[in-house]
Amino acid sequence: MTTLQLNAELYREMSKIADDETLMTKVLKYVKRLTAKKEDPTLMTEEEFFAKVNRAEQQIARGEGMAMLPNEDLSAFLTRNGYAV
């Protein structure tokens, strides 16, 4: 089943209990527990963050950094540096 189909089925099933506050509260509590278990891939420790900053500073010192040109927008910058926009 695709995500879209699963989403539609979930809303169909929830519509059956939409007028029952107790059941909706239970569903909401369960969904919040599920989403709390999902790890955020962007989270990093303070040490990891400063290690990235240090690596970036070293790259800049070696002349490997990328900089935006004056009056250049983000899309143009990314395209110029080989990223698909």
Coordinates of N, CA, C and O in Angstrom, one line a residue:
M1 N 0.8 -1.2 0.0 CA 0.0 0.0 0.0 C 0.9 1.2 0.0 O 1.9 1.3 0.7
T2 N 0.5 2.2 -0.7 CA 1.3 3.5 -0.8 C 1.0 4.3 0.4 O 0.0 4.1 1.1
T3 N 1.9 5.3 0.7 CA 1.6 6.2 1.8 C 0.3 6.9 1.7 O -0.4 7.1 2.6
L4 N 0.0 7.3 0.4 CA -1.2 8.1 0.2 C -2.4 7.2 0.5 O -3.4 7.7 1.1
Q5 N -2.4 5.9 0.1 CA -3.5 5.0 0.4 C -3.6 4.8 1.9 O -4.7 4.7 2.5
L6 N -2.5 4.6 2.6 CA -2.5 4.4 4.0 C -3.1 5.6 4.7 O -3.8 5.5 5.7
N7 N -2.7 6.8 4.3 CA -3.2 8.0 4.8 C -4.7 8.1 4.7 O -5.4 8.5 5.6
A8 N -5.2 7.8 3.5 CA -6.6 7.8 3.3 C -7.4 6.9 4.1 O -8.4 7.2 4.7
E9 N -6.8 5.7 4.3 CA -7.4 4.6 5.1 C -7.4 5.1 6.6 O -8.4 4.9 7.3
L10 N -6.3 5.6 7.0 CA -6.3 6.1 8.4 C -7.4 7.2 8.7 O -8.1 7.1 9.7
Y11 N -7.5 8.1 7.8 CA -8.5 9.2 8.0 C -9.9 8.6 7.9 O -10.8 9.0 8.6
R12 N -10.1 7.6 7.0 CA -11.5 6.9 6.9 C -11.8 6.3 8.3 O -12.9 6.4 8.8
E13 N -10.9 5.6 8.8 CA -11.1 4.9 10.1 C -11.3 5.9 11.3 O -12.1 5.7 12.1
M14 N -10.5 6.9 11.2 CA -10.6 7.9 12.3 C -12.0 8.7 12.2 O -12.5 9.1 13.2
S15 N -12.5 8.8 11.0 CA -13.8 9.5 10.8 C -14.9 8.8 11.6 O -15.9 9.4 12.0
K16 N -14.7 7.5 11.8 CA -15.7 6.7 12.5 C -15.8 7.0 14.0 O -16.8 6.8 14.6
I17 N -14.7 7.6 14.5 CA -14.7 7.9 16.0 C -14.5 9.4 16.2 O -14.3 9.8 17.3
A18 N -14.6 10.2 15.2 CA -14.4 11.6 15.2 C -15.2 12.3 16.2 O -14.8 13.3 16.8
D19 N -16.4 11.8 16.5 CA -17.3 12.5 17.5 C -17.2 11.9 18.9 O -17.9 12.4 19.8
D20 N -16.3 11.0 19.1 CA -16.0 10.4 20.4 C -14.7 11.0 21.0 O -13.6 10.6 20.6
E21 N -14.9 12.0 21.9 CA -13.7 12.7 22.4 C -12.7 11.7 23.2 O -11.5 11.8 23.0
T22 N -13.3 10.7 23.9 CA -12.4 9.8 24.6 C -11.6 9.0 23.7 O -10.3 8.9 23.9
L23 N -12.2 8.4 22.6 CA -11.4 7.6 21.6 C -10.4 8.5 20.9 O -9.3 8.1 20.6
M24 N -10.8 9.7 20.5 CA -9.9 10.6 19.8 C -8.7 11.0 20.7 O -7.6 11.0 20.2
T25 N -8.9 11.2 22.0 CA -7.9 11.5 22.9 C -6.9 10.3 23.0 O -5.7 10.5 23.0
K26 N -7.4 9.1 23.0 CA -6.5 7.9 23.0 C -5.7 7.7 21.7 O -4.5 7.4 21.8
V27 N -6.4 8.0 20.6 CA -5.7 7.9 19.3 C -4.5 9.0 19.3 O -3.4 8.7 18.9
L28 N -4.9 10.2 19.7 CA -3.9 11.3 19.7 C -2.7 10.9 20.6 O -1.5 11.1 20.2
K29 N -3.0 10.4 21.8 CA -1.9 10.0 22.7 C -1.0 8.9 22.1 O 0.2 9.0 22.2
Y30 N -1.6 8.0 21.4 CA -0.9 6.9 20.8 C 0.0 7.4 19.7 O 1.2 7.1 19.5
V31 N -0.6 8.3 18.8 CA 0.2 8.8 17.7 C 1.4 9.7 18.2 O 2.5 9.6 17.7
K32 N 1.1 10.4 19.3 CA 2.2 11.2 19.9 C 3.4 10.3 20.4 O 4.5 10.6 20.2
R33 N 3.0 9.2 21.0 CA 4.0 8.2 21.4 C 4.8 7.6 20.2 O 6.0 7.4 20.3
L34 N 4.1 7.3 19.2 CA 4.8 6.8 18.0 C 5.7 7.8 17.4 O 6.8 7.5 17.0
T35 N 5.3 9.1 17.3 CA 6.1 10.1 16.7 C 7.3 10.4 17.6 O 8.4 10.9 17.1
A36 N 7.2 10.3 18.9 CA 8.2 10.6 19.8 C 9.4 9.6 19.6 O 10.5 9.9 19.8
K37 N 9.1 8.4 19.1 CA 10.1 7.3 18.9 C 10.9 7.6 17.6 O 11.9 7.0 17.5
K38 N 10.3 8.3 16.7 CA 11.0 8.6 15.4 C 12.1 9.5 15.7 O 11.9 10.7 16.2
E39 N 13.3 9.1 15.3 CA 14.5 9.9 15.5 C 14.6 11.0 14.5 O 14.4 10.8 13.3
D40 N 15.1 12.2 14.9 CA 15.3 13.3 14.0 C 16.7 13.2 13.5 O 17.7 13.3 14.2
P41 N 16.9 12.9 12.2 CA 18.2 12.7 11.6 C 19.1 14.0 11.6 O 20.3 13.9 11.4
T42 N 18.5 15.1 11.9 CA 19.3 16.4 11.9 C 19.9 16.7 13.3 O 20.7 17.6 13.4
L43 N 19.5 15.9 14.3 CA 20.0 16.2 15.6 C 21.4 15.8 15.7 O 21.8 14.8 15.2
M44 N 22.2 16.6 16.4 CA 23.6 16.2 16.7 C 24.0 16.8 18.0 O 23.4 17.7 18.6
T45 N 25.1 16.2 18.6 CA 25.6 16.7 19.9 C 26.3 18.0 19.7 O 26.7 18.3 18.5
E46 N 26.6 18.6 20.7 CA 27.4 19.9 20.7 C 28.8 19.6 20.1 O 29.3 20.4 19.3
E47 N 29.4 18.5 20.5 CA 30.7 18.1 20.0 C 30.6 17.9 18.4 O 31.5 18.4 17.7
E48 N 29.6 17.2 18.0 CA 29.5 17.0 16.5 C 29.3 18.3 15.8 O 29.9 18.5 14.7
F49 N 28.5 19.2 16.3 CA 28.3 20.5 15.7 C 29.6 21.3 15.6 O 29.9 21.8 14.5
F50 N 30.3 21.4 16.7 CA 31.6 22.2 16.6 C 32.6 21.5 15.8 O 33.5 22.2 15.2
A51 N 32.6 20.2 15.7 CA 33.5 19.5 14.8 C 33.2 19.8 13.3 O 34.1 20.1 12.5
K52 N 31.9 19.9 13.0 CA 31.5 20.4 11.6 C 32.0 21.8 11.3 O 32.5 22.1 10.3
V53 N 31.8 22.7 12.3 CA 32.2 24.1 12.2 C 33.7 24.1 12.0 O 34.2 24.8 11.1
N54 N 34.5 23.3 12.8 CA 35.9 23.3 12.6 C 36.4 22.8 11.2 O 37.3 23.4 10.6
R55 N 35.7 21.8 10.7 CA 36.0 21.3 9.4 C 35.7 22.3 8.3 O 36.5 22.5 7.4
A56 N 34.6 23.0 8.5 CA 34.3 24.0 7.5 C 35.3 25.2 7.6 O 35.7 25.7 6.5
E57 N 35.7 25.6 8.8 CA 36.7 26.6 8.9 C 38.1 26.2 8.2 O 38.7 27.0 7.6
Q58 N 38.4 24.9 8.4 CA 39.6 24.4 7.7 C 39.5 24.4 6.2 O 40.5 24.8 5.5
Q59 N 38.3 24.1 5.7 CA 38.1 24.1 4.3 C 38.2 25.5 3.7 O 38.8 25.7 2.7
I60 N 37.7 26.4 4.4 CA 37.7 27.9 4.0 C 39.2 28.3 4.0 O 39.6 29.0 3.1
A61 N 39.9 27.9 5.0 CA 41.3 28.3 5.1 C 42.2 27.8 4.0 O 43.1 28.4 3.5
R62 N 41.8 26.6 3.5 CA 42.4 26.0 2.3 C 41.9 26.5 1.0 O 42.3 26.1 -0.1
G63 N 40.9 27.4 1.0 CA 40.3 27.9 -0.2 C 39.3 27.0 -0.8 O 39.0 27.2 -2.0
E64 N 38.8 26.1 -0.1 CA 37.8 25.1 -0.6 C 36.4 25.5 -0.3 O 35.5 24.8 -0.7
G65 N 36.2 26.6 0.3 CA 34.8 27.0 0.7 C 34.0 27.5 -0.5 O 34.6 27.9 -1.5
M66 N 32.7 27.6 -0.4 CA 31.9 28.1 -1.4 C 31.2 29.4 -0.8 O 30.8 29.3 0.3
A67 N 31.2 30.4 -1.6 CA 30.6 31.6 -1.1 C 29.6 32.1 -2.2 O 29.8 31.9 -3.4
M68 N 28.5 32.8 -1.7 CA 27.6 33.4 -2.6 C 28.2 34.6 -3.2 O 28.9 35.4 -2.5
L69 N 27.9 34.9 -4.4 CA 28.3 36.1 -5.1 C 27.4 37.3 -4.6 O 26.2 37.0 -4.3
P70 N 27.9 38.5 -4.7 CA 27.0 39.6 -4.4 C 25.7 39.6 -5.3 O 25.8 39.3 -6.5
N71 N 24.6 39.8 -4.7 CA 23.3 39.8 -5.3 C 22.9 38.5 -5.9 O 22.0 38.4 -6.8
E72 N 23.5 37.4 -5.5 CA 23.2 36.0 -6.0 C 22.1 35.4 -5.1 O 22.3 35.5 -3.9
D73 N 21.1 34.9 -5.7 CA 20.1 34.2 -4.8 C 20.5 32.8 -4.6 O 21.4 32.2 -5.2
L74 N 19.8 32.1 -3.6 CA 20.2 30.8 -3.2 C 20.1 29.8 -4.3 O 21.0 28.9 -4.5
S75 N 19.1 29.9 -5.1 CA 18.9 28.9 -6.3 C 20.1 29.0 -7.2 O 20.6 28.0 -7.7
A76 N 20.5 30.2 -7.6 CA 21.6 30.4 -8.5 C 22.9 29.9 -7.8 O 23.7 29.2 -8.5
F77 N 23.1 30.1 -6.5 CA 24.3 29.6 -5.8 C 24.3 28.1 -5.9 O 25.4 27.5 -6.2
L78 N 23.2 27.5 -5.6 CA 23.2 26.0 -5.6 C 23.4 25.4 -7.0 O 24.2 24.5 -7.1
T79 N 22.8 26.0 -8.0 CA 23.0 25.6 -9.3 C 24.5 25.7 -9.8 O 25.0 24.8 -10.3
R80 N 25.1 26.9 -9.4 CA 26.5 27.1 -9.8 C 27.4 26.1 -9.1 O 28.4 25.8 -9.7
N81 N 27.0 25.6 -8.0 CA 27.9 24.7 -7.2 C 27.5 23.2 -7.5 O 27.9 22.3 -6.8
G82 N 26.6 23.0 -8.5 CA 26.4 21.6 -9.0 C 25.2 20.9 -8.3 O 25.1 19.7 -8.4
Y83 N 24.4 21.6 -7.6 CA 23.2 21.0 -6.9 C 22.0 21.2 -7.8 O 21.8 22.3 -8.4
A84 N 21.1 20.2 -7.8 CA 19.9 20.3 -8.6 C 18.9 21.1 -7.8 O 18.7 20.8 -6.6
V85 N 18.3 22.1 -8.4 CA 17.3 22.9 -7.7 C 15.9 22.7 -8.3 O 15.7 22.5 -9.4

